[in-house]
Short mmCIF file of C-alpha atoms and ligand atoms in Angstrom, two decimals:
data_model
loop_
_atom_site.label_atom_id
_atom_site.label_comp_id
_atom_site.label_asym_id
_atom_site.label_seq_id
_atom_site.Cartn_x
_atom_site.Cartn_y
_atom_site.Cartn_z
CA UNK A 1 40.12 -4.12 2.31
CA UNK A 2 38.96 -4.01 -1.29
CA UNK A 3 36.56 -1.35 -2.42
CA UNK A 4 33.82 -3.98 -2.85
CA UNK A 5 34.04 -5.14 0.72
CA UNK A 6 34.41 -1.54 1.80
CA UNK A 7 31.20 -0.55 0.03
CA UNK A 8 29.27 -3.56 1.19
CA UNK A 9 30.34 -2.80 4.74
CA UNK A 10 29.11 0.75 4.39
CA UNK A 11 25.95 -0.55 2.79
CA UNK A 12 25.34 -3.10 5.49
CA UNK A 13 26.06 -0.57 8.17
CA UNK A 14 23.65 1.89 6.60
CA UNK A 15 20.93 -0.64 5.96
CA UNK A 16 21.36 -2.44 9.27
CA UNK A 17 21.62 0.68 11.31
CA UNK A 18 18.59 2.21 9.62
CA UNK A 19 16.62 -1.01 10.03
CA UNK A 20 17.77 -1.63 13.60
CA UNK A 21 17.08 1.94 14.56
CA UNK A 22 13.61 1.78 13.07
CA UNK A 23 12.95 -1.58 14.74
CA UNK A 24 14.24 -0.52 18.13
CA UNK A 25 12.45 2.81 18.03
CA UNK A 26 9.22 1.08 17.06
CA UNK A 27 9.68 -1.53 19.78
CA UNK A 28 10.46 1.13 22.33
CA UNK A 29 7.33 2.93 21.27
CA UNK A 30 8.88 6.15 19.95
CA UNK A 31 5.99 6.36 17.53
CA UNK A 32 8.00 5.91 14.30
CA UNK A 33 5.61 3.11 13.28
CA UNK A 34 2.48 5.13 14.02
CA UNK A 35 0.47 6.71 11.21
CA UNK A 36 1.30 10.41 10.97
CA UNK A 37 -1.31 13.15 11.07
CA UNK A 38 -1.22 15.11 7.78
CA UNK A 39 -0.21 18.29 9.64
CA UNK A 40 2.97 16.55 10.94
CA UNK A 41 4.19 15.32 7.56
CA UNK A 42 6.23 18.43 6.73
CA UNK A 43 8.10 18.41 10.03
CA UNK A 44 8.82 14.70 9.86
CA UNK A 45 10.08 14.90 6.25
CA UNK A 46 12.33 17.80 7.19
CA UNK A 47 13.69 15.98 10.26
CA UNK A 48 14.34 12.76 8.36
CA UNK A 49 16.03 14.56 5.47
CA UNK A 50 18.26 16.31 8.00
CA UNK A 51 19.05 13.10 9.89
CA UNK A 52 19.92 10.93 6.87
CA UNK A 53 23.59 11.06 5.84
CA UNK A 54 23.57 11.22 2.04
CA UNK A 55 26.04 9.70 -0.41
CA UNK A 56 27.22 12.30 -2.90
CA UNK A 57 27.38 10.17 -6.04
CA UNK A 58 29.25 12.57 -8.34
CA UNK A 59 31.71 15.28 -7.36
CA UNK A 60 35.03 16.67 -8.51
CA UNK A 61 36.47 16.50 -4.99
CA UNK A 62 39.61 14.52 -4.19
CA UNK A 63 40.78 12.55 -1.19
CA UNK A 64 43.66 14.20 0.72
CA UNK A 65 46.20 11.64 -0.50
CA UNK A 66 45.73 13.02 -4.03
CA UNK A 67 47.31 16.25 -2.79
CA UNK A 68 46.80 19.57 -4.53
CA UNK A 69 44.13 18.22 -6.85
CA UNK A 70 41.60 18.76 -4.06
CA UNK A 71 40.34 22.35 -4.09
CA UNK A 72 39.08 24.11 -0.98
CA UNK A 73 38.94 27.52 0.64
CA UNK A 74 37.61 30.94 -0.19
CA UNK A 75 39.62 31.79 -3.33
CA UNK A 76 38.61 28.51 -4.97
CA UNK A 77 34.97 29.01 -3.91
CA UNK A 78 34.83 32.48 -5.40
CA UNK A 79 36.53 31.48 -8.67
CA UNK A 80 34.21 28.49 -9.27
CA UNK A 81 33.50 28.41 -13.00
CA UNK A 82 29.75 28.85 -12.39
CA UNK A 83 30.65 32.26 -10.87
CA UNK A 84 33.19 33.12 -13.55
CA UNK A 85 30.44 32.73 -16.15
CA UNK A 86 28.37 35.23 -14.16
CA UNK A 87 31.27 37.66 -13.71
CA UNK A 88 31.44 38.43 -17.43
CA UNK A 89 27.78 39.43 -17.46
CA UNK A 90 28.29 42.08 -14.79
CA UNK A 91 31.85 43.28 -15.34
CA UNK A 92 33.38 44.57 -18.62
CA UNK A 93 36.68 42.71 -18.12
CA UNK A 94 37.48 40.40 -21.03
CA UNK A 95 38.12 36.71 -20.37
CA UNK A 96 41.61 37.17 -21.84
CA UNK A 97 42.40 39.87 -19.26
CA UNK A 98 40.80 37.87 -16.46
CA UNK A 99 43.01 34.82 -17.11
CA UNK A 100 46.16 36.94 -16.69
CA UNK A 101 45.21 37.73 -13.06
CA UNK A 102 46.43 35.68 -10.11
CA UNK A 103 43.85 33.44 -8.37
CA UNK A 104 43.66 35.95 -5.52
CA UNK A 105 43.11 38.89 -7.89
CA UNK A 106 40.45 36.91 -9.74
CA UNK A 107 38.66 36.14 -6.48
CA UNK A 108 38.81 39.80 -5.40
CA UNK A 109 37.31 40.86 -8.73
CA UNK A 110 34.50 38.28 -8.61
CA UNK A 111 33.74 39.17 -5.00
CA UNK A 112 33.60 42.91 -5.73
CA UNK A 113 31.49 42.45 -8.86
CA UNK A 114 29.01 39.78 -7.80
CA UNK A 115 28.86 40.23 -4.01
CA UNK A 116 29.57 43.92 -3.30
CA UNK A 117 28.39 45.84 -6.36
CA UNK A 118 25.45 43.49 -6.97
CA UNK A 119 23.22 41.39 -4.72
CA UNK A 120 24.28 37.71 -4.81
CA UNK A 121 20.87 36.35 -5.75
CA UNK A 122 21.85 33.71 -8.32
CA UNK A 123 22.08 30.09 -7.18
CA UNK A 124 25.88 29.99 -7.35
CA UNK A 125 26.46 33.32 -5.61
CA UNK A 126 23.88 32.60 -2.90
CA UNK A 127 25.75 29.35 -2.29
CA UNK A 128 28.88 31.23 -1.28
CA UNK A 129 26.82 33.32 1.13
CA UNK A 130 25.47 30.12 2.71
CA UNK A 131 28.98 28.68 3.10
CA UNK A 132 30.28 31.86 4.76
CA UNK A 133 27.29 31.86 7.10
CA UNK A 134 27.83 28.17 7.96
CA UNK A 135 31.30 29.08 9.25
CA UNK A 136 30.13 32.21 11.05
CA UNK A 137 31.99 34.48 8.60
CA UNK A 138 30.65 37.87 7.46
CA UNK A 139 28.51 37.60 4.34
CA UNK A 140 28.48 41.32 3.48
CA UNK A 141 32.11 42.32 3.89
CA UNK A 142 33.66 44.44 1.14
CA UNK A 143 36.74 42.21 1.04
CA UNK A 144 37.81 38.62 1.66
CA UNK A 145 40.39 39.22 4.39
CA UNK A 146 38.54 37.57 7.27
CA UNK A 147 37.44 34.60 5.17
CA UNK A 148 41.02 34.09 3.96
CA UNK A 149 42.38 34.02 7.53
CA UNK A 150 39.68 31.55 8.59
CA UNK A 151 40.40 29.06 5.80
CA UNK A 152 44.18 29.45 6.14
CA UNK A 153 43.84 28.28 9.76
CA UNK A 154 42.04 25.02 8.90
CA UNK A 155 43.73 21.60 8.92
CA UNK A 156 42.48 19.68 5.90
CA UNK A 157 41.48 16.32 7.45
CA UNK A 158 39.53 17.91 10.33
CA UNK A 159 38.07 20.49 7.96
CA UNK A 160 36.77 17.72 5.66
CA UNK A 161 35.04 16.07 8.62
CA UNK A 162 33.42 19.31 9.66
CA UNK A 163 32.35 20.13 6.07
CA UNK A 164 30.81 16.66 5.60
CA UNK A 165 28.96 17.09 8.90
CA UNK A 166 27.62 20.48 7.92
CA UNK A 167 26.57 19.07 4.52
CA UNK A 168 24.92 15.97 6.01
CA UNK A 169 26.92 13.59 3.82
CA UNK A 170 28.86 10.50 4.85
CA UNK A 171 30.95 10.01 1.72
CA UNK A 172 31.54 11.41 -1.74
CA UNK A 173 32.33 9.90 -5.10
CA UNK A 174 35.31 11.47 -6.89
CA UNK A 175 36.04 11.92 -10.63
CA UNK A 176 39.44 10.37 -11.34
CA UNK A 177 41.17 10.76 -14.66
CA UNK A 178 43.86 8.18 -15.43
CA UNK A 179 45.11 10.39 -18.25
CA UNK A 180 45.55 13.54 -16.20
CA UNK A 181 49.32 13.61 -15.75
CA UNK A 182 49.24 15.01 -12.19
CA UNK A 183 46.51 12.67 -11.06
CA UNK A 184 47.99 9.58 -12.72
CA UNK A 185 51.34 10.25 -11.05
CA UNK A 186 49.67 10.50 -7.63
CA UNK A 187 47.89 7.15 -8.11
CA UNK A 188 51.07 5.54 -9.41
CA UNK A 189 52.90 6.66 -6.26
CA UNK A 190 50.22 4.71 -4.37
CA UNK A 191 47.61 7.18 -3.13
CA UNK A 192 46.23 6.05 0.21
CA UNK A 193 42.55 5.01 0.04
CA UNK A 194 40.05 6.93 2.14
CA UNK A 195 36.70 5.49 3.20
CA UNK A 196 35.04 8.90 2.77
CA UNK A 197 36.06 9.18 -0.91
CA UNK A 198 35.20 6.58 -3.57
CA UNK A 199 37.03 6.54 -6.88
CA UNK A 200 35.46 6.75 -10.35
CA UNK A 201 37.39 6.14 -13.55
CA UNK A 202 36.58 9.02 -15.89
CA UNK A 203 36.94 8.23 -19.58
CA UNK A 204 36.42 11.56 -21.37
CA UNK A 205 39.98 11.74 -22.67
CA UNK A 206 39.80 8.21 -24.03
CA UNK A 207 36.30 8.34 -25.51
CA UNK A 208 36.03 12.00 -26.55
CA UNK A 209 39.63 13.09 -27.12
CA UNK A 210 41.34 9.99 -28.46
CA UNK A 211 43.44 11.88 -31.09
CA UNK A 212 45.10 13.89 -28.28
CA UNK A 213 45.67 10.95 -25.96
CA UNK A 214 46.24 7.67 -27.75
CA UNK A 215 49.97 8.36 -27.86
CA UNK A 216 50.11 8.47 -24.07
CA UNK A 217 48.74 4.93 -23.99
CA UNK A 218 51.15 3.92 -26.75
CA UNK A 219 54.08 5.39 -24.83
CA UNK A 220 53.04 3.28 -21.81
CA UNK A 221 53.27 0.07 -23.83
CA UNK A 222 49.65 -0.36 -24.97
CA UNK A 223 49.47 -1.33 -28.66
CA UNK A 224 46.95 1.30 -29.80
CA UNK A 225 46.76 3.40 -32.94
CA UNK A 226 45.43 6.80 -33.97
CA UNK A 227 42.21 5.38 -35.39
CA UNK A 228 41.56 2.96 -32.53
CA UNK A 229 41.65 0.01 -34.91
CA UNK A 230 43.34 -3.39 -34.85
CA UNK A 231 44.32 -4.38 -31.33
CA UNK A 232 43.41 -0.97 -29.92
CA UNK A 233 40.13 -1.94 -28.22
CA UNK A 234 41.73 -4.98 -26.55
CA UNK A 235 44.63 -2.84 -25.43
CA UNK A 236 42.33 -0.13 -24.04
CA UNK A 237 40.61 -2.90 -22.13
CA UNK A 238 43.99 -3.90 -20.68
CA UNK A 239 44.63 -0.25 -19.77
CA UNK A 240 41.23 -0.07 -18.03
CA UNK A 241 41.98 -3.30 -16.15
CA UNK A 242 45.32 -1.92 -14.95
CA UNK A 243 43.66 1.27 -13.74
CA UNK A 244 40.79 -0.65 -12.23
CA UNK A 245 43.33 -2.49 -10.08
CA UNK A 246 44.91 0.76 -9.04
CA UNK A 247 41.79 2.86 -8.37
CA UNK A 248 39.10 0.30 -7.49
CA UNK A 249 36.44 2.59 -8.99
CA UNK A 250 32.79 2.32 -8.02
CA UNK A 251 31.84 3.04 -11.63
CA UNK A 252 33.34 4.33 -14.88
CA UNK A 253 32.06 7.63 -16.28
CA UNK A 254 32.00 9.78 -19.35
CA UNK A 255 30.36 13.06 -20.28
CA UNK A 256 28.90 13.08 -23.77
CA UNK A 257 27.79 15.70 -26.29
CA UNK A 258 24.20 16.41 -27.23
CA UNK A 259 24.99 14.79 -30.61
CA UNK A 260 26.10 11.50 -29.00
CA UNK A 261 25.02 8.49 -31.06
CA UNK A 262 25.34 4.78 -30.45
CA UNK A 263 26.07 2.40 -32.08
CA UNK A 264 28.36 4.40 -34.30
CA UNK A 265 31.33 3.64 -36.52
CA UNK A 266 33.64 6.08 -34.79
CA UNK A 267 36.50 5.87 -32.32
CA UNK A 268 34.08 6.48 -29.47
CA UNK A 269 31.55 3.98 -30.78
CA UNK A 270 34.18 1.24 -31.19
CA UNK A 271 35.89 1.85 -27.86
CA UNK A 272 32.57 1.96 -26.02
CA UNK A 273 31.34 -1.29 -27.57
CA UNK A 274 34.59 -3.24 -27.57
CA UNK A 275 36.48 -1.92 -24.55
CA UNK A 276 34.46 0.07 -22.03
CA UNK A 277 31.21 -1.92 -21.91
CA UNK A 278 32.94 -5.33 -21.69
CA UNK A 279 35.32 -3.93 -19.05
CA UNK A 280 32.38 -2.70 -16.95
CA UNK A 281 30.84 -6.16 -17.21
CA UNK A 282 34.14 -7.81 -16.23
CA UNK A 283 34.48 -5.61 -13.16
CA UNK A 284 30.76 -5.70 -12.36
CA UNK A 285 30.46 -1.92 -12.22
CA UNK A 286 28.09 0.55 -13.93
CA UNK A 287 28.98 3.07 -16.59
CA UNK A 288 27.83 6.60 -15.88
CA UNK A 289 26.67 8.52 -18.95
CA UNK A 290 26.32 12.28 -18.57
CA UNK A 291 24.72 13.33 -21.82
CA UNK A 292 23.97 16.70 -23.41
CA UNK A 293 27.03 18.96 -23.28
CA UNK A 294 27.80 21.36 -26.12
CA UNK A 295 31.51 21.62 -25.48
CA UNK A 296 33.27 25.00 -25.52
CA UNK A 297 30.68 27.04 -27.37
CA UNK A 298 32.70 29.95 -25.97
CA UNK A 299 36.27 28.67 -25.60
CA UNK A 300 37.51 31.95 -24.11
CA UNK A 301 35.56 31.07 -20.95
CA UNK A 302 37.53 27.80 -20.52
CA UNK A 303 35.76 25.54 -17.98
CA UNK A 304 32.76 27.90 -18.04
CA UNK A 305 32.54 27.75 -21.84
CA UNK A 306 30.28 24.70 -22.26
CA UNK A 307 26.55 24.88 -23.00
CA UNK A 308 23.66 22.44 -23.28
CA UNK A 309 21.81 20.73 -26.12
CA UNK A 310 18.92 18.33 -26.34
CA UNK A 311 20.12 14.78 -26.99
CA UNK A 312 18.60 11.83 -28.84
CA UNK A 313 17.83 9.47 -25.95
CA UNK A 314 17.21 6.66 -28.40
CA UNK A 315 20.86 5.93 -27.56
CA UNK A 316 19.77 4.81 -24.11
CA UNK A 317 17.17 2.48 -25.58
CA UNK A 318 19.79 0.91 -27.85
CA UNK A 319 22.36 0.60 -25.07
CA UNK A 320 19.91 -0.94 -22.61
CA UNK A 321 18.49 -3.38 -25.18
CA UNK A 322 21.87 -4.50 -26.55
CA UNK A 323 23.70 -4.63 -23.24
CA UNK A 324 21.34 -6.03 -20.59
CA UNK A 325 24.43 -7.20 -18.68
CA UNK A 326 25.58 -3.59 -18.21
CA UNK A 327 24.19 -1.01 -15.82
CA UNK A 328 23.94 2.67 -16.76
CA UNK A 329 23.88 5.51 -14.26
CA UNK A 330 22.51 8.37 -16.34
CA UNK A 331 22.16 12.12 -16.04
CA UNK A 332 20.97 14.28 -18.92
CA UNK A 333 21.76 17.98 -19.08
CA UNK A 334 18.85 19.21 -21.14
CA UNK A 335 15.61 20.00 -19.36
CA UNK A 336 13.76 18.76 -22.45
CA UNK A 337 15.27 15.26 -22.10
CA UNK A 338 14.14 14.65 -18.51
CA UNK A 339 10.77 13.08 -19.22
CA UNK A 340 12.18 10.67 -21.80
CA UNK A 341 14.84 9.61 -19.31
CA UNK A 342 12.10 8.68 -16.82
CA UNK A 343 10.22 6.75 -19.46
CA UNK A 344 13.31 4.77 -20.43
CA UNK A 345 13.99 4.05 -16.75
CA UNK A 346 10.49 2.53 -16.54
CA UNK A 347 11.42 0.20 -19.39
CA UNK A 348 14.92 -0.80 -18.31
CA UNK A 349 15.93 -1.54 -14.74
CA UNK A 350 19.60 -1.40 -15.76
CA UNK A 351 19.15 2.37 -16.16
CA UNK A 352 19.43 4.57 -13.07
CA UNK A 353 18.61 8.27 -13.49
CA UNK A 354 20.66 10.44 -11.17
CA UNK A 355 21.03 14.08 -10.32
CA UNK A 356 19.93 17.43 -11.66
CA UNK A 357 23.18 18.33 -13.28
CA UNK A 358 24.95 21.70 -13.69
CA UNK A 359 22.48 24.14 -15.36
CA UNK A 360 19.61 22.09 -13.92
CA UNK A 361 20.75 22.46 -10.32
CA UNK A 362 18.44 25.38 -9.57
CA UNK A 363 15.51 25.03 -7.17
CA UNK A 364 12.82 25.71 -9.80
CA UNK A 365 14.16 23.04 -12.15
CA UNK A 366 15.10 20.55 -9.43
CA UNK A 367 11.55 20.79 -8.17
CA UNK A 368 10.04 20.09 -11.57
CA UNK A 369 12.38 17.18 -12.36
CA UNK A 370 12.12 15.57 -8.94
CA UNK A 371 8.32 15.67 -8.93
CA UNK A 372 8.28 14.15 -12.40
CA UNK A 373 10.65 11.38 -11.33
CA UNK A 374 8.69 10.58 -8.16
CA UNK A 375 5.47 10.40 -10.16
CA UNK A 376 6.96 8.13 -12.82
CA UNK A 377 9.48 6.10 -10.86
CA UNK A 378 8.46 6.14 -7.21
CA UNK A 379 11.67 6.28 -5.18
CA UNK A 380 13.72 4.13 -7.59
CA UNK A 381 16.12 6.92 -8.70
CA UNK A 382 18.90 9.07 -7.24
CA UNK A 383 17.55 12.62 -6.94
CA UNK A 384 20.75 14.58 -6.73
CA UNK A 385 24.52 14.78 -6.66
CA UNK A 386 26.46 17.92 -5.81
CA UNK A 387 29.02 18.11 -8.65
CA UNK A 388 31.09 20.06 -6.12
CA UNK A 389 34.51 21.12 -7.37
CA UNK A 390 35.46 22.92 -4.18
CA UNK A 391 35.09 21.09 -0.88
CA UNK A 392 32.89 23.56 0.97
CA UNK A 393 30.35 23.70 -1.89
CA UNK A 394 28.80 20.50 -0.58
CA UNK A 395 27.46 22.55 2.34
CA UNK A 396 25.26 24.80 0.24
CA UNK A 397 24.44 22.32 -2.50
CA UNK A 398 23.08 19.73 -0.09
CA UNK A 399 21.36 22.36 2.02
CA UNK A 400 19.56 23.54 -1.12
CA UNK A 401 18.62 19.98 -2.08
CA UNK A 402 17.11 19.31 1.34
CA UNK A 403 15.25 22.63 1.31
CA UNK A 404 13.81 21.96 -2.15
CA UNK A 405 12.92 18.37 -1.28
CA UNK A 406 10.93 19.13 1.90
CA UNK A 407 7.78 20.43 0.18
CA UNK A 408 8.07 17.92 -2.66
CA UNK A 409 8.26 14.85 -0.42
CA UNK A 410 5.73 16.29 1.99
CA UNK A 411 3.27 16.71 -0.84
CA UNK A 412 4.04 13.21 -2.14
CA UNK A 413 3.15 11.67 1.22
CA UNK A 414 0.20 14.03 1.74
CA UNK A 415 -1.54 13.00 -1.47
CA UNK A 416 -0.83 9.37 -0.66
CA UNK A 417 -2.51 9.88 2.71
CA UNK A 418 -5.44 11.66 1.08
CA UNK A 419 -5.87 8.76 -1.29
CA UNK A 420 -6.16 6.36 1.61
CA UNK A 421 -2.68 5.24 2.72
CA UNK A 422 -1.36 6.86 5.91
CA UNK A 423 2.42 6.90 6.31
CA UNK A 424 4.70 6.51 9.29
CA UNK A 425 7.98 8.16 10.22
CA UNK A 426 9.73 4.83 9.67
CA UNK A 427 8.39 4.65 6.12
CA UNK A 428 9.46 8.19 5.35
CA UNK A 429 12.93 7.44 6.72
CA UNK A 430 13.19 4.29 4.64
CA UNK A 431 12.20 6.07 1.40
CA UNK A 432 14.65 8.92 2.03
CA UNK A 433 17.40 6.37 2.76
CA UNK A 434 16.56 4.61 -0.47
CA UNK A 435 16.71 7.81 -2.54
CA UNK A 436 19.91 9.19 -1.10
CA UNK A 437 21.86 6.06 -0.15
CA UNK A 438 20.68 2.60 -0.99
CA UNK A 439 19.67 3.10 -4.63
CA UNK A 440 23.29 4.01 -5.28
CA UNK A 441 24.75 1.29 -3.05
CA UNK A 442 22.65 -1.41 -4.67
CA UNK A 443 23.18 -0.20 -8.23
CA UNK A 444 26.95 -0.10 -7.75
CA UNK A 445 27.26 -3.29 -5.72
CA UNK A 446 29.29 -5.95 -7.50
O1 LIG B 1 29.24 20.92 -13.36
C1 LIG B 1 30.40 21.03 -13.73
O2 LIG B 1 31.29 21.42 -12.96
C2 LIG B 1 30.76 20.77 -15.15
O3 LIG B 1 31.83 21.55 -15.48
C3 LIG B 1 31.22 19.40 -15.50
O4 LIG B 1 32.37 19.10 -14.79
C4 LIG B 1 30.36 18.22 -15.30
O5 LIG B 1 29.86 18.16 -14.02
C5 LIG B 1 31.11 16.96 -15.63
O6 LIG B 1 31.36 16.14 -14.75
O7 LIG B 1 31.46 16.81 -16.81
ZN1 LIG B 2 30.74 16.79 -12.90
#
């Protein structure tokens, strides 16, 4: 089964089952088509958010057939780079010393510093507490012994099912790098597809780090050069086509700096215009743009060393105007860019805002952004993705999203009711399904 038919099956199942369920419940008089009393709105929103299986549209998780790339378990959870960034604020250890420790020693240090010596009140630390609680593990232990034994006893496939259940998600979208040597080798060996994990072709190494990677393409027989001139764009397109056949990605993706410009006479500008955008059109898939990273402002922190900068979103205007045949999933990292992103989405229906990414994934900011999007775009956007790097993180990230969304959606429907339009459970269910499933399915459908 190709990915396209796979996705349309999922889509049909989701849409049909939601529609049939609504129809049969209404016919059988369960009240889902009856106007709700304002006092019941909160409960109904909460129940429908809990009952809807979400699609996690951007993660760094991997299907089991990609082997060790997929991170899970307590030591990975505790050494998440969001927590490493916090460690150095509360412990005098230098990053250089920290990187010499084993994973286990790093986890012990982070646990002691952020969970034993200090209260884990930040978003990322509280998330670990929620994961431990979800598995019935102690949240206030002074060591990780019990948690380590629990995770060591899990069998991956069954564990994934139980984690997805706890998170209320049906499937996740991966981030797959054809230029990561370990990952490429796994795909070339013929990684078995998995209906719970969709592939995404990530292009950062090609678009942002061409000088370090063009020779890999050249060594594989693609006629490219250091400046991405001559036949290079056509050859990159051939490379993308080969990897598209192998991965069947649901979209292509790139993260971009705050200074990203387009059009631009640069390697990135040329490869975007002459290779990536035409390839996306050929394959009928969107390009995901994640804009606003200030890469490695503190390189000693490694993965935790990036920061944020406000971007010029005029690039989106130019992309949407010049390439109406392309679709752009877009997340912007700067809080200051959020309103402009909504405005551009009102102008161009080939632009789909998604997620509250990375430093934005905190309840206070998610609340602000989501309200703004609902007010400007109705339910025509994708409110959130988890960005999970470690399997069990989806449990706390989606729990937080649901918790933050309850009052926001309740208020949205309450003011609608006050203004004269009562809502039903079936309508609430349909809007939640749209936000967390069908906007993505439709936008990515070929
Ligand atoms: O949120 C993160 O984990 C970041 O490090 C990035 O990976 C970001 O999500 C990205 O996909 O570039
Ligand atoms: Zn990410």
